[in-house]
Coordinates of C-alpha atoms (C1' of nucleotides) in Angstrom, one line a residue:
Chain A
X2 CA 0.0 -0.1 0.1
X3 CA 1.5 3.4 -1.0
X4 CA 1.5 5.9 1.5
X5 CA 1.0 9.7 0.5
X6 CA 3.0 12.2 2.6
X7 CA 0.3 14.9 1.8
X8 CA -2.6 13.1 3.6
X9 CA -3.3 13.7 7.2
X10 CA -1.5 11.3 9.6
X11 CA -3.4 7.8 9.7
X12 CA -4.9 7.9 6.4
X13 CA -3.8 5.8 3.4
X14 CA -4.7 5.9 -0.3
X15 CA -7.2 3.2 -0.6
X16 CA -6.0 1.8 -3.8
X17 CA -4.6 2.9 -7.0
X18 CA -7.3 1.0 -8.7
X19 CA -10.2 2.5 -6.9
X20 CA -12.8 4.1 -8.7
X21 CA -12.7 7.1 -6.7
X22 CA -9.8 8.3 -4.7
X23 CA -11.3 8.5 -1.1
X24 CA -8.8 7.9 1.6
X25 CA -8.9 4.9 3.8
X26 CA -9.6 5.6 7.3
X27 CA -7.8 3.2 9.9
X28 CA -10.3 1.7 12.5
X29 CA -8.1 3.1 15.1
X30 CA -8.6 6.7 13.9
X31 CA -12.3 6.1 13.2
X32 CA -12.8 4.9 16.8
X33 CA -10.9 8.0 18.0
X34 CA -12.9 10.5 15.9
X35 CA -14.1 13.6 17.4
X36 CA -16.8 14.3 15.0
X37 CA -19.1 12.6 12.6
X38 CA -18.0 11.9 9.1
X39 CA -20.2 12.1 6.1
X40 CA -18.0 9.9 3.7
X41 CA -15.6 7.3 5.1
X42 CA -13.7 4.4 3.6
X43 CA -12.8 1.4 5.7
X44 CA -11.2 -1.7 4.8
X45 CA -10.5 -4.7 7.1
X46 CA -11.7 -8.2 8.1
X47 CA -15.0 -9.3 9.6
X48 CA -14.7 -10.6 13.0
X49 CA -18.3 -11.3 13.6
X50 CA -21.7 -10.8 11.9
X51 CA -25.1 -10.4 13.6
X52 CA -28.2 -10.4 11.4
X53 CA -31.3 -8.5 12.1
X54 CA -34.4 -8.7 10.1
X55 CA -33.8 -5.5 7.8
X56 CA -30.1 -5.1 8.3
X57 CA -26.8 -6.7 9.6
X58 CA -24.3 -5.6 12.2
X59 CA -20.5 -6.4 11.2
X60 CA -17.7 -5.8 13.3
X61 CA -14.7 -4.9 11.3
X62 CA -11.0 -5.2 12.4
X63 CA -8.0 -4.0 10.6
X64 CA -5.2 -4.6 13.2
X65 CA -4.5 -1.0 13.8
X66 CA -6.0 -1.3 17.2
X67 CA -7.8 -4.1 19.4
X68 CA -11.2 -2.8 19.0
X69 CA -13.3 -3.4 16.0
X70 CA -15.7 -1.0 14.5
X71 CA -19.4 -1.7 14.1
X72 CA -20.7 -1.6 10.6
X73 CA -24.6 -1.3 9.9
X74 CA -25.4 -2.9 6.6
X75 CA -29.1 -2.2 5.7
X76 CA -31.0 -4.8 3.5
X77 CA -31.8 -1.8 1.3
X78 CA -28.4 -2.0 0.0
X79 CA -28.4 -3.1 -3.7
X80 CA -26.1 -6.0 -3.1
X81 CA -27.2 -6.8 0.4
X82 CA -28.6 -10.3 -0.1
X83 CA -25.8 -11.4 -2.3
X84 CA -22.9 -9.9 -0.4
X85 CA -24.0 -10.1 3.4
X86 CA -24.4 -13.8 3.2
X87 CA -20.7 -13.9 2.3
X88 CA -19.5 -11.8 5.0
X89 CA -18.4 -14.5 7.3
X90 CA -15.8 -14.3 9.9
X91 CA -12.3 -13.8 8.4
X92 CA -13.6 -12.4 5.0
X93 CA -11.9 -9.2 4.0
X94 CA -14.3 -6.1 3.1
X95 CA -14.4 -2.7 1.9
X96 CA -17.0 -0.4 3.5
X97 CA -18.0 3.3 2.5
X98 CA -20.5 5.1 4.5
X99 CA -21.2 7.6 7.2
X100 CA -19.3 7.7 10.7
X101 CA -22.3 8.5 13.2
X102 CA -22.8 8.3 16.8
X103 CA -23.9 4.7 17.7
X104 CA -27.7 4.1 18.6
X105 CA -26.5 1.2 20.6
X106 CA -24.6 1.0 23.8
X107 CA -21.1 -0.3 24.0
X108 CA -19.4 2.0 21.5
X109 CA -19.3 5.6 20.7
X110 CA -19.1 5.4 16.9
X111 CA -20.3 3.2 14.2
X112 CA -20.4 3.3 10.4
X113 CA -23.6 3.3 8.4
X114 CA -22.7 1.4 5.0
X115 CA -23.6 3.0 1.8
X116 CA -21.4 0.5 -0.1
X117 CA -20.4 -2.9 0.9
X118 CA -18.0 -5.1 -0.8
X119 CA -16.5 -8.4 -0.1
X120 CA -12.9 -8.4 -1.2
X121 CA -11.8 -11.8 -0.2
X122 CA -14.1 -14.4 1.1
X123 CA -13.4 -16.8 3.9
X124 CA -15.4 -19.8 4.0
X125 CA -16.6 -22.2 6.8
X126 CA -13.0 -23.8 6.8
X127 CA -11.6 -20.6 8.3
X128 CA -10.1 -21.7 11.5
X129 CA -10.4 -18.8 13.6
X130 CA -13.7 -18.7 15.2
X131 CA -15.4 -16.1 17.4
X132 CA -14.9 -18.2 20.4
X133 CA -11.4 -18.3 22.2
X134 CA -8.8 -20.6 21.1
X135 CA -5.9 -22.3 23.0
X136 CA -2.6 -21.0 22.4
X137 CA -1.3 -24.3 21.2
X138 CA -3.9 -24.4 18.5
X139 CA -3.1 -20.9 17.4
X140 CA 0.7 -21.7 17.1
X141 CA -0.2 -24.4 14.4
X142 CA -1.8 -21.6 12.3
X143 CA 0.8 -19.0 12.9
X144 CA 0.0 -17.6 9.5
X145 CA -3.6 -16.6 10.9
X146 CA -2.9 -15.9 14.6
X147 CA -2.1 -12.3 14.0
X148 CA -5.8 -11.9 13.1
X149 CA -6.8 -12.7 16.7
X150 CA -7.2 -10.4 19.4
X151 CA -4.4 -11.6 21.5
X152 CA -1.8 -11.8 18.8
X153 CA -2.8 -8.7 17.2
X154 CA -2.3 -7.1 20.7
X155 CA 1.1 -8.8 21.4
X156 CA 2.6 -7.8 18.1
X157 CA 1.5 -4.4 18.4
X158 CA 3.3 -4.1 21.8
X159 CA 6.2 -5.9 20.2
X160 CA 6.4 -3.2 17.7
X161 CA 6.0 -0.3 20.2
X162 CA 8.7 -1.8 22.5
X163 CA 11.2 -2.3 19.7
X164 CA 10.8 1.3 18.9
X165 CA 11.2 2.3 22.7
X166 CA 14.4 0.5 22.8
X167 CA 15.7 2.8 20.2
X168 CA 14.1 5.7 22.0
X169 CA 15.6 4.9 25.3
X170 CA 19.2 4.6 24.1
X171 CA 19.1 7.3 21.3
X172 CA 17.8 9.8 24.1
X173 CA 21.1 8.8 26.2
X174 CA 23.3 9.3 23.3
X175 CA 24.1 5.6 22.8
X176 CA 25.1 4.6 19.3
X177 CA 23.4 1.7 17.5
X178 CA 25.9 -0.8 16.2
X179 CA 25.0 -3.6 13.7
X180 CA 27.2 -6.5 14.9
X181 CA 27.6 -9.5 12.6
X182 CA 25.1 -12.3 12.4
X183 CA 27.7 -14.6 11.0
X184 CA 30.8 -15.1 13.1
X185 CA 34.0 -17.1 13.2
X186 CA 34.5 -17.3 16.8
X187 CA 33.1 -20.5 18.3
X188 CA 34.1 -20.1 21.9
X189 CA 32.1 -17.4 23.3
X190 CA 31.1 -19.9 25.8
X191 CA 27.2 -18.8 25.5
X192 CA 26.0 -22.1 24.3
X193 CA 25.9 -24.3 21.2
X194 CA 26.1 -22.6 18.0
X195 CA 24.5 -23.2 14.5
X196 CA 26.9 -23.8 11.8
X197 CA 27.1 -21.8 8.8
X198 CA 28.4 -23.4 5.8
X199 CA 28.2 -23.7 1.9
X200 CA 30.0 -27.2 1.7
X201 CA 28.3 -29.9 0.2
X202 CA 27.1 -32.0 3.3
X203 CA 26.8 -35.1 1.1
X204 CA 30.3 -34.9 -0.2
X205 CA 32.5 -32.3 1.8
X206 CA 36.0 -31.6 0.9
X207 CA 38.5 -33.6 3.1
X208 CA 41.8 -33.0 4.0
X209 CA 44.5 -35.8 4.1
X210 CA 43.6 -36.6 7.7
X211 CA 40.0 -37.3 6.3
X212 CA 38.5 -34.5 8.3
X213 CA 36.2 -32.1 6.7
X214 CA 38.4 -29.4 5.3
X215 CA 37.0 -26.0 6.6
X216 CA 39.4 -24.0 4.6
X217 CA 37.4 -24.9 1.6
X218 CA 34.1 -23.4 3.1
X219 CA 32.8 -20.2 1.9
X220 CA 34.9 -18.1 4.5
X221 CA 37.8 -20.2 4.7
X222 CA 37.2 -21.2 8.0
X223 CA 34.4 -22.6 10.3
X224 CA 31.5 -20.1 10.9
X225 CA 28.5 -19.9 13.0
X226 CA 25.4 -17.9 13.8
X227 CA 26.1 -15.3 16.5
X228 CA 25.2 -16.3 20.2
X229 CA 26.1 -12.5 21.2
X230 CA 27.2 -9.4 19.7
X231 CA 28.9 -8.3 23.0
X232 CA 32.4 -8.7 22.0
X233 CA 32.0 -6.8 18.9
X234 CA 30.0 -4.4 21.0
X235 CA 33.0 -3.8 23.1
X236 CA 35.0 -2.8 20.2
X237 CA 32.6 0.0 19.6
X238 CA 32.2 1.1 23.1
X239 CA 36.0 1.6 23.4
X240 CA 35.7 4.1 20.5
X241 CA 32.2 5.7 20.6
X242 CA 31.6 5.4 24.4
X243 CA 27.9 4.2 24.6
X244 CA 26.7 1.8 22.2
X245 CA 23.9 -0.8 22.0
X246 CA 23.0 -3.7 19.6
X247 CA 19.5 -5.0 18.9
X248 CA 19.1 -7.9 16.5
X249 CA 18.6 -11.6 16.2
X250 CA 20.5 -14.2 18.2
X251 CA 20.9 -17.8 17.8
X252 CA 21.4 -20.7 20.3
X253 CA 21.5 -24.2 19.0
X254 CA 20.6 -25.7 22.5
X255 CA 18.1 -28.3 22.7
X256 CA 16.0 -26.2 25.1
X257 CA 12.4 -27.2 25.5
X258 CA 11.1 -24.7 27.8
X259 CA 8.4 -21.8 27.9
X260 CA 11.3 -19.3 28.0
X261 CA 14.0 -20.5 25.5
X262 CA 13.9 -20.0 21.7
X263 CA 16.7 -21.0 19.1
X264 CA 16.2 -17.7 17.4
X265 CA 15.4 -14.7 19.5
X266 CA 16.3 -11.0 19.7
X267 CA 18.5 -9.4 22.1
X268 CA 19.5 -5.9 23.2
X269 CA 23.3 -5.6 24.3
X270 CA 24.2 -2.1 25.4
X271 CA 27.9 -1.5 26.1
X272 CA 29.1 1.3 28.1
X273 CA 32.6 2.7 28.4
X274 CA 33.8 4.2 31.7
X275 CA 31.1 2.3 33.4
X276 CA 31.3 -0.1 36.6
X277 CA 29.1 -2.8 37.5
X278 CA 26.8 -0.4 39.8
X279 CA 26.3 1.8 36.7
X280 CA 25.5 -1.1 34.7
X281 CA 22.7 -2.3 37.2
X282 CA 21.4 1.3 37.2
X283 CA 21.2 1.5 33.5
X284 CA 19.4 -2.2 33.5
X285 CA 16.9 -0.9 35.9
X286 CA 16.2 2.3 34.0
X287 CA 16.0 0.5 30.7
X288 CA 13.3 -2.1 32.2
X289 CA 11.2 0.6 33.7
X290 CA 11.3 2.8 30.8
X291 CA 10.1 0.0 28.5
X292 CA 7.2 -0.8 30.9
X293 CA 6.4 2.8 31.2
X294 CA 6.4 3.3 27.4
X295 CA 4.1 0.1 26.9
X296 CA 1.7 1.5 29.6
X297 CA 1.5 4.7 27.9
X298 CA 1.3 3.8 24.2
X299 CA -0.5 0.3 24.4
X300 CA -2.9 0.9 27.2
X301 CA -5.9 -1.0 25.4
X302 CA -3.7 -3.8 24.6
X303 CA -2.2 -4.2 28.2
X304 CA -5.9 -3.8 29.6
X305 CA -6.7 -6.9 27.2
X306 CA -3.9 -8.9 28.5
X307 CA -4.7 -8.1 32.3
X308 CA -8.4 -9.3 31.6
X309 CA -7.7 -12.3 29.4
X310 CA -4.1 -13.7 30.0
X311 CA -3.0 -12.7 33.5
X312 CA -5.5 -10.6 35.9
X313 CA -2.4 -9.4 38.0
X314 CA -0.6 -7.9 35.1
X315 CA -1.3 -4.2 35.6
X316 CA -0.7 -4.4 39.3
X317 CA 2.4 -6.1 38.8
X318 CA 3.8 -3.6 36.3
X319 CA 2.7 -0.7 38.4
X320 CA 4.6 -2.4 41.3
X321 CA 7.7 -2.7 39.4
X322 CA 7.7 0.8 38.4
X323 CA 7.2 2.0 41.8
X324 CA 9.8 0.3 43.6
X325 CA 13.5 0.4 43.3
X326 CA 14.9 -3.1 42.3
X327 CA 16.6 -5.0 45.1
X328 CA 20.5 -5.6 44.8
X329 CA 21.7 -8.6 46.5
X330 CA 25.2 -10.1 46.0
X331 CA 25.5 -13.6 45.3
X332 CA 26.8 -14.6 48.8
X333 CA 23.9 -12.7 50.4
X334 CA 21.7 -14.7 48.2
X335 CA 23.2 -18.0 49.1
X336 CA 22.7 -17.2 52.9
X337 CA 19.0 -16.2 52.2
X338 CA 18.4 -19.4 50.5
X339 CA 20.3 -21.4 53.3
X340 CA 18.2 -19.6 56.1
X341 CA 14.8 -20.0 54.0
X342 CA 14.2 -23.4 55.6
X343 CA 13.0 -24.7 52.1
X344 CA 13.7 -28.1 50.7
X345 CA 15.7 -27.5 47.7
X346 CA 15.8 -29.9 44.7
X347 CA 19.1 -28.7 43.9
X348 CA 21.2 -28.1 47.1
X349 CA 22.4 -24.6 47.9
X350 CA 26.1 -23.9 48.4
X351 CA 28.4 -21.1 47.7
X352 CA 30.2 -21.8 44.3
X353 CA 27.2 -23.6 42.8
X354 CA 25.1 -21.8 40.2
X355 CA 21.6 -20.6 41.4
X356 CA 18.9 -22.7 40.0
X357 CA 15.5 -21.7 38.7
X358 CA 13.9 -22.6 42.0
X359 CA 16.5 -20.5 43.9
X360 CA 15.8 -17.5 41.5
X361 CA 12.3 -17.9 41.8
X362 CA 12.1 -18.0 45.6
X363 CA 14.4 -14.9 45.7
X364 CA 12.1 -12.8 43.3
X365 CA 8.6 -14.2 44.0
X366 CA 8.7 -15.3 47.6
X367 CA 11.5 -13.6 49.6
X368 CA 11.9 -10.1 48.1
X369 CA 8.5 -10.1 46.1
X370 CA 10.2 -7.7 43.7
X371 CA 12.7 -7.7 40.7
X372 CA 16.1 -8.7 42.1
X373 CA 19.5 -7.9 40.8
X374 CA 22.0 -10.5 42.0
X375 CA 25.7 -9.6 41.6
X376 CA 29.2 -10.6 42.1
X377 CA 29.2 -14.5 41.4
X378 CA 31.9 -16.8 41.9
X379 CA 34.4 -16.5 39.2
X380 CA 34.5 -20.3 38.3
X381 CA 30.9 -20.3 37.0
X382 CA 30.9 -17.2 34.9
X383 CA 32.2 -16.1 31.6
X384 CA 36.0 -15.3 31.1
X385 CA 35.6 -11.7 30.2
X386 CA 33.9 -10.8 33.4
X387 CA 35.9 -8.6 35.8
X388 CA 37.6 -10.2 38.7
X389 CA 36.5 -8.6 42.0
X390 CA 39.3 -7.0 44.1
X391 CA 40.1 -8.2 47.5
X392 CA 38.2 -11.4 47.5
X393 CA 39.1 -14.2 49.9
X394 CA 41.2 -16.8 47.7
X395 CA 38.5 -19.4 48.2
X396 CA 35.7 -17.1 47.5
X397 CA 36.9 -15.3 44.2
X398 CA 33.9 -13.6 42.6
X399 CA 33.6 -11.7 39.1
X400 CA 31.5 -8.6 38.7
X401 CA 28.5 -10.2 37.1
X402 CA 24.9 -9.5 37.4
X403 CA 21.6 -11.1 36.4
X404 CA 18.3 -9.3 36.9
X405 CA 15.4 -11.7 37.9
X406 CA 11.9 -10.9 37.6
X407 CA 8.9 -12.6 39.1
X408 CA 7.4 -15.1 36.6
X409 CA 10.1 -15.2 34.3
X410 CA 13.3 -15.5 36.2
X411 CA 16.4 -14.1 34.3
X412 CA 15.4 -11.3 31.9
X413 CA 19.1 -9.7 31.8
X414 CA 22.6 -11.0 32.2
X415 CA 25.5 -8.6 32.4
X416 CA 28.8 -7.7 33.9
X417 CA 31.6 -5.2 34.1
X418 CA 34.1 -6.5 31.7
X419 CA 37.8 -7.3 32.6
X420 CA 39.7 -4.2 31.2
X421 CA 43.1 -5.4 32.9
X422 CA 45.2 -7.2 30.3
X423 CA 46.8 -9.5 32.9
X424 CA 43.6 -10.6 34.7
X425 CA 41.9 -10.9 31.2
X426 CA 44.6 -13.5 30.2
X427 CA 44.1 -15.2 33.5
X428 CA 40.6 -15.6 33.0
X429 CA 41.1 -16.9 29.4
X430 CA 43.6 -19.5 30.9
X431 CA 41.1 -20.5 33.5
X432 CA 38.5 -21.1 30.8
X433 CA 41.1 -23.0 28.5
X434 CA 40.6 -20.4 25.7
X435 CA 43.2 -19.7 23.1
X436 CA 44.4 -16.3 23.1
X437 CA 45.1 -16.4 19.4
X438 CA 41.6 -16.6 18.6
X439 CA 41.0 -13.4 20.7
X440 CA 43.8 -11.1 19.5
X441 CA 41.6 -8.3 18.8
X442 CA 39.8 -8.7 22.1
X443 CA 43.0 -8.6 23.8
X444 CA 44.3 -5.6 21.9
X445 CA 41.2 -3.6 23.3
X446 CA 43.4 -4.0 26.7
X447 CA 46.6 -3.1 25.3
X448 CA 45.6 0.0 23.8
X449 CA 43.6 2.7 25.8
X450 CA 41.8 0.3 27.8
X451 CA 38.8 1.5 30.0
X452 CA 36.6 0.1 32.6
X453 CA 33.4 -0.8 30.7
X454 CA 30.2 -2.9 31.3
X455 CA 27.2 -4.0 29.5
X456 CA 24.2 -6.6 29.6
X457 CA 21.9 -8.4 27.4
X458 CA 18.2 -8.3 27.6
X459 CA 16.2 -10.8 26.1
X460 CA 13.6 -8.9 24.0
X461 CA 11.0 -11.8 24.0
X462 CA 11.4 -12.4 27.9
X463 CA 10.7 -8.6 28.3
X464 CA 7.7 -9.0 26.2
X465 CA 6.4 -11.9 28.2
X466 CA 6.7 -9.8 31.2
X467 CA 5.0 -6.8 29.7
X468 CA 2.4 -8.8 28.2
X469 CA 1.8 -11.7 30.9
X470 CA 2.1 -14.0 27.9
X471 CA 3.8 -17.2 29.6
X472 CA 5.3 -18.9 26.5
X473 CA 8.1 -17.2 24.4
X474 CA 6.6 -19.0 21.3
X475 CA 3.7 -16.6 21.6
X476 CA 5.7 -13.4 21.5
X477 CA 7.7 -14.2 18.5
X478 CA 5.9 -14.0 15.1
X479 CA 7.3 -17.2 14.1
X480 CA 9.0 -19.2 16.6
X481 CA 12.1 -21.3 16.0
X482 CA 12.3 -24.1 18.7
X483 CA 13.9 -27.5 18.4
X484 CA 12.1 -29.5 15.8
X485 CA 10.1 -26.5 14.6
X486 CA 10.9 -23.9 12.0
X487 CA 7.4 -23.8 10.2
X488 CA 6.2 -20.6 8.2
Chain B
rU11 C1' 18.5 -34.3 26.7
rG12 C1' 15.8 -36.2 31.3
rC13 C1' 11.1 -36.8 34.2
rC14 C1' 5.8 -35.9 34.0
rC15 C1' 1.0 -35.0 31.4
rG16 C1' -1.8 -35.4 26.8
rG17 C1' -3.5 -36.7 21.3
rU18 C1' -11.3 -38.7 20.3
rA19 C1' -15.9 -33.9 15.0
rG20 C1' -13.2 -27.6 12.4
rC21 C1' -12.3 -25.9 17.9
rU22 C1' -12.9 -27.1 23.4
rC23 C1' -13.4 -31.4 25.9
rA24 C1' -16.4 -35.7 28.2
rG25 C1' -16.5 -40.9 27.6
rU26 C1' -16.6 -46.7 27.4
rG27 C1' -13.3 -54.0 26.5
rG28 C1' -19.6 -54.7 23.1
rC29 C1' -23.9 -49.3 17.6
rA30 C1' -19.2 -42.7 19.1
rG31 C1' -21.0 -38.1 22.7
rA32 C1' -21.6 -32.6 24.3
rG33 C1' -20.7 -27.4 23.9
rC34 C1' -19.1 -24.1 20.3
rA35 C1' -18.2 -23.3 15.0
rG36 C1' -20.9 -24.6 9.8
rG37 C1' -26.0 -25.5 7.7
rU38 C1' -31.6 -24.4 7.9
rG39 C1' -35.5 -21.6 10.3
rA40 C1' -37.3 -18.1 14.1
rC41 C1' -36.5 -13.6 16.9
rU42 C1' -33.9 -9.3 18.0
rG43 C1' -30.2 -1.9 17.9
rU44 C1' -27.3 -6.5 18.2
rU45 C1' -22.2 -6.8 21.4
rA46 C1' -18.5 -14.2 21.9
rA47 C1' -26.5 -12.1 20.6
rU48 C1' -30.7 -15.7 21.7
rC49 C1' -33.9 -20.0 20.7
rA50 C1' -35.1 -24.6 17.6
rC51 C1' -33.7 -28.2 14.2
rU52 C1' -29.5 -30.0 11.7
rU53 C1' -24.6 -31.8 8.5
rG54 C1' -20.0 -33.4 10.6
rG55 C1' -15.6 -39.2 13.1
rU56 C1' -8.9 -43.1 10.1
rC57 C1' -10.9 -42.0 18.4
rG58 C1' -2.2 -39.8 16.4
rC59 C1' 0.5 -44.1 13.8
rU60 C1' 2.1 -49.3 13.9
rG61 C1' 2.2 -53.8 16.1
rG62 C1' 0.4 -57.0 20.2
rU63 C1' -3.4 -59.1 23.9
rU64 C1' -8.8 -60.5 23.1
rC65 C1' -14.5 -63.6 20.4
rG66 C1' -14.2 -58.1 20.1
rA67 C1' -9.6 -52.6 21.3
rU68 C1' -11.0 -45.8 20.8
rC69 C1' -10.5 -48.2 25.7
rC70 C1' -5.5 -52.8 28.0
rC71 C1' 0.0 -53.3 26.7
rA72 C1' 4.6 -52.1 23.8
rG73 C1' 7.1 -49.0 20.3
rC74 C1' 7.0 -44.7 17.5
rC75 C1' 5.2 -39.6 16.0
rC76 C1' 3.2 -35.0 17.7
rG77 C1' 2.2 -31.2 21.6
rG78 C1' 2.4 -29.3 26.4
rG79 C1' 4.6 -28.6 31.4
rC80 C1' 8.9 -28.9 34.5
rA81 C1' 14.4 -29.2 34.9
rG82 C1' 19.3 -28.3 32.7
rC83 C1' 21.6 -24.8 29.2
rC84 C1' 20.5 -19.2 29.1
rA85 C1' 18.5 -14.1 27.4

RNA sequence: UGCCCGGUAGCUCAGUGGCAGAGCAGGUGACUGUUAAUCACUUGGUCGCUGGUUCGAUCCCAGCCCGGGCAGCCA
């Protein structure tokens, strides 16, 4: 659909093939009208039809907002008998008529049709019914589910929040960096990677040792889909000061949970001249900004979620906005868990990773609030995290932090990075990494190194938190999970 | 990948070792400024697949496939 800049905001030229040039009004704008309108053109999909003796009610939705608009099609319309019978749920239609104040209750405006045309019929096999469907069923018809109330709302919020991500960082003078999707570094430690290759898998080139010869591959070496843009982000942070990435991320783990996907979108800010405390503050501000933005710009959609998905959603979002997030060191967290008197499936002890049950207890039961846990044992965290000064030898920690939220668990993971060359090399040795593969990363510490920190926010997990939708597959247009890459 | 639960009409589900059920959707009719309208009637089935037990299996057993939940991995 072509947009014409001369038209008022929200109007779109109906079609270059139209008999006349009346502009399309989006249903969102029609519902927000401040005055009646004698000539209006609506285009959208029929949600439901109710027939009276001498006319029909049609509820029309075009995805621009949650609500549909009520259209009155009178039996005196010349094509009424033929067309109205075809106006089933799901059909696409074009309506010309008058926007008038509704005689019925339940809506302010409605459209009395003077012309009514079915553009695309939807017969009885159309899978979306007026009744509610299970999320599992809707996943199987991911090509049609955006036409449902829930998924329309989810993807409107997704779009808005993606925009808000940029607004937040741009307003703080962060530079947006496009880090590569294809990467040759296979030891970032963030999980299994998808191999990228153009080699003939049936008959790959082999070296003298009979092993597949990766030097014959497209890039002359083994390559993978990125699991994180962080290392490249650090390159730009140590040049442009404040940067962020926002793009797709890939993990080839065989994870079958409601909060893992093989392809997801991650936001990774990286801040030069910043320590862990500053990193935690930025994370908290960021999360609150996104929530506030959704509440402001997606109010109707959020109300829908709180009515049909999670009754406590709005109260929880307000609560999160009102309170400062709790900050709790790993060592304190372990003490809390040990003193809780709970029977843990996974035992708690200093040095062991916090398990989901532990994280859930901290954020949902003990603090009842988002919690940032920081300073984790060095042995269980990544090589690039900054070694904490002055630790007891058997309790060495690094400046890592995880932001935990009720219902979802970890939504952000971040750290202050090790900026000291000697300590970084020590960390790499500890994790058995080959320095040669990271020569450029080490160079950042050789030349003008600065303290810096950053984190990764899982965009879909944030959407789950904001919408109350409890499965990650339902906040991604087309989810990629083990065994599933449909559409 | 491990543990657990499920798969019966288009959808949501009930059910039984012996003729396959309901609600909704669809169809027909009635009624109505209706709001997931209402009322009456009505069409609709490879009971996930394969094999086994049995006179007889949708039901019991085994294997497989698919979906979901939880755990691990993490964002």
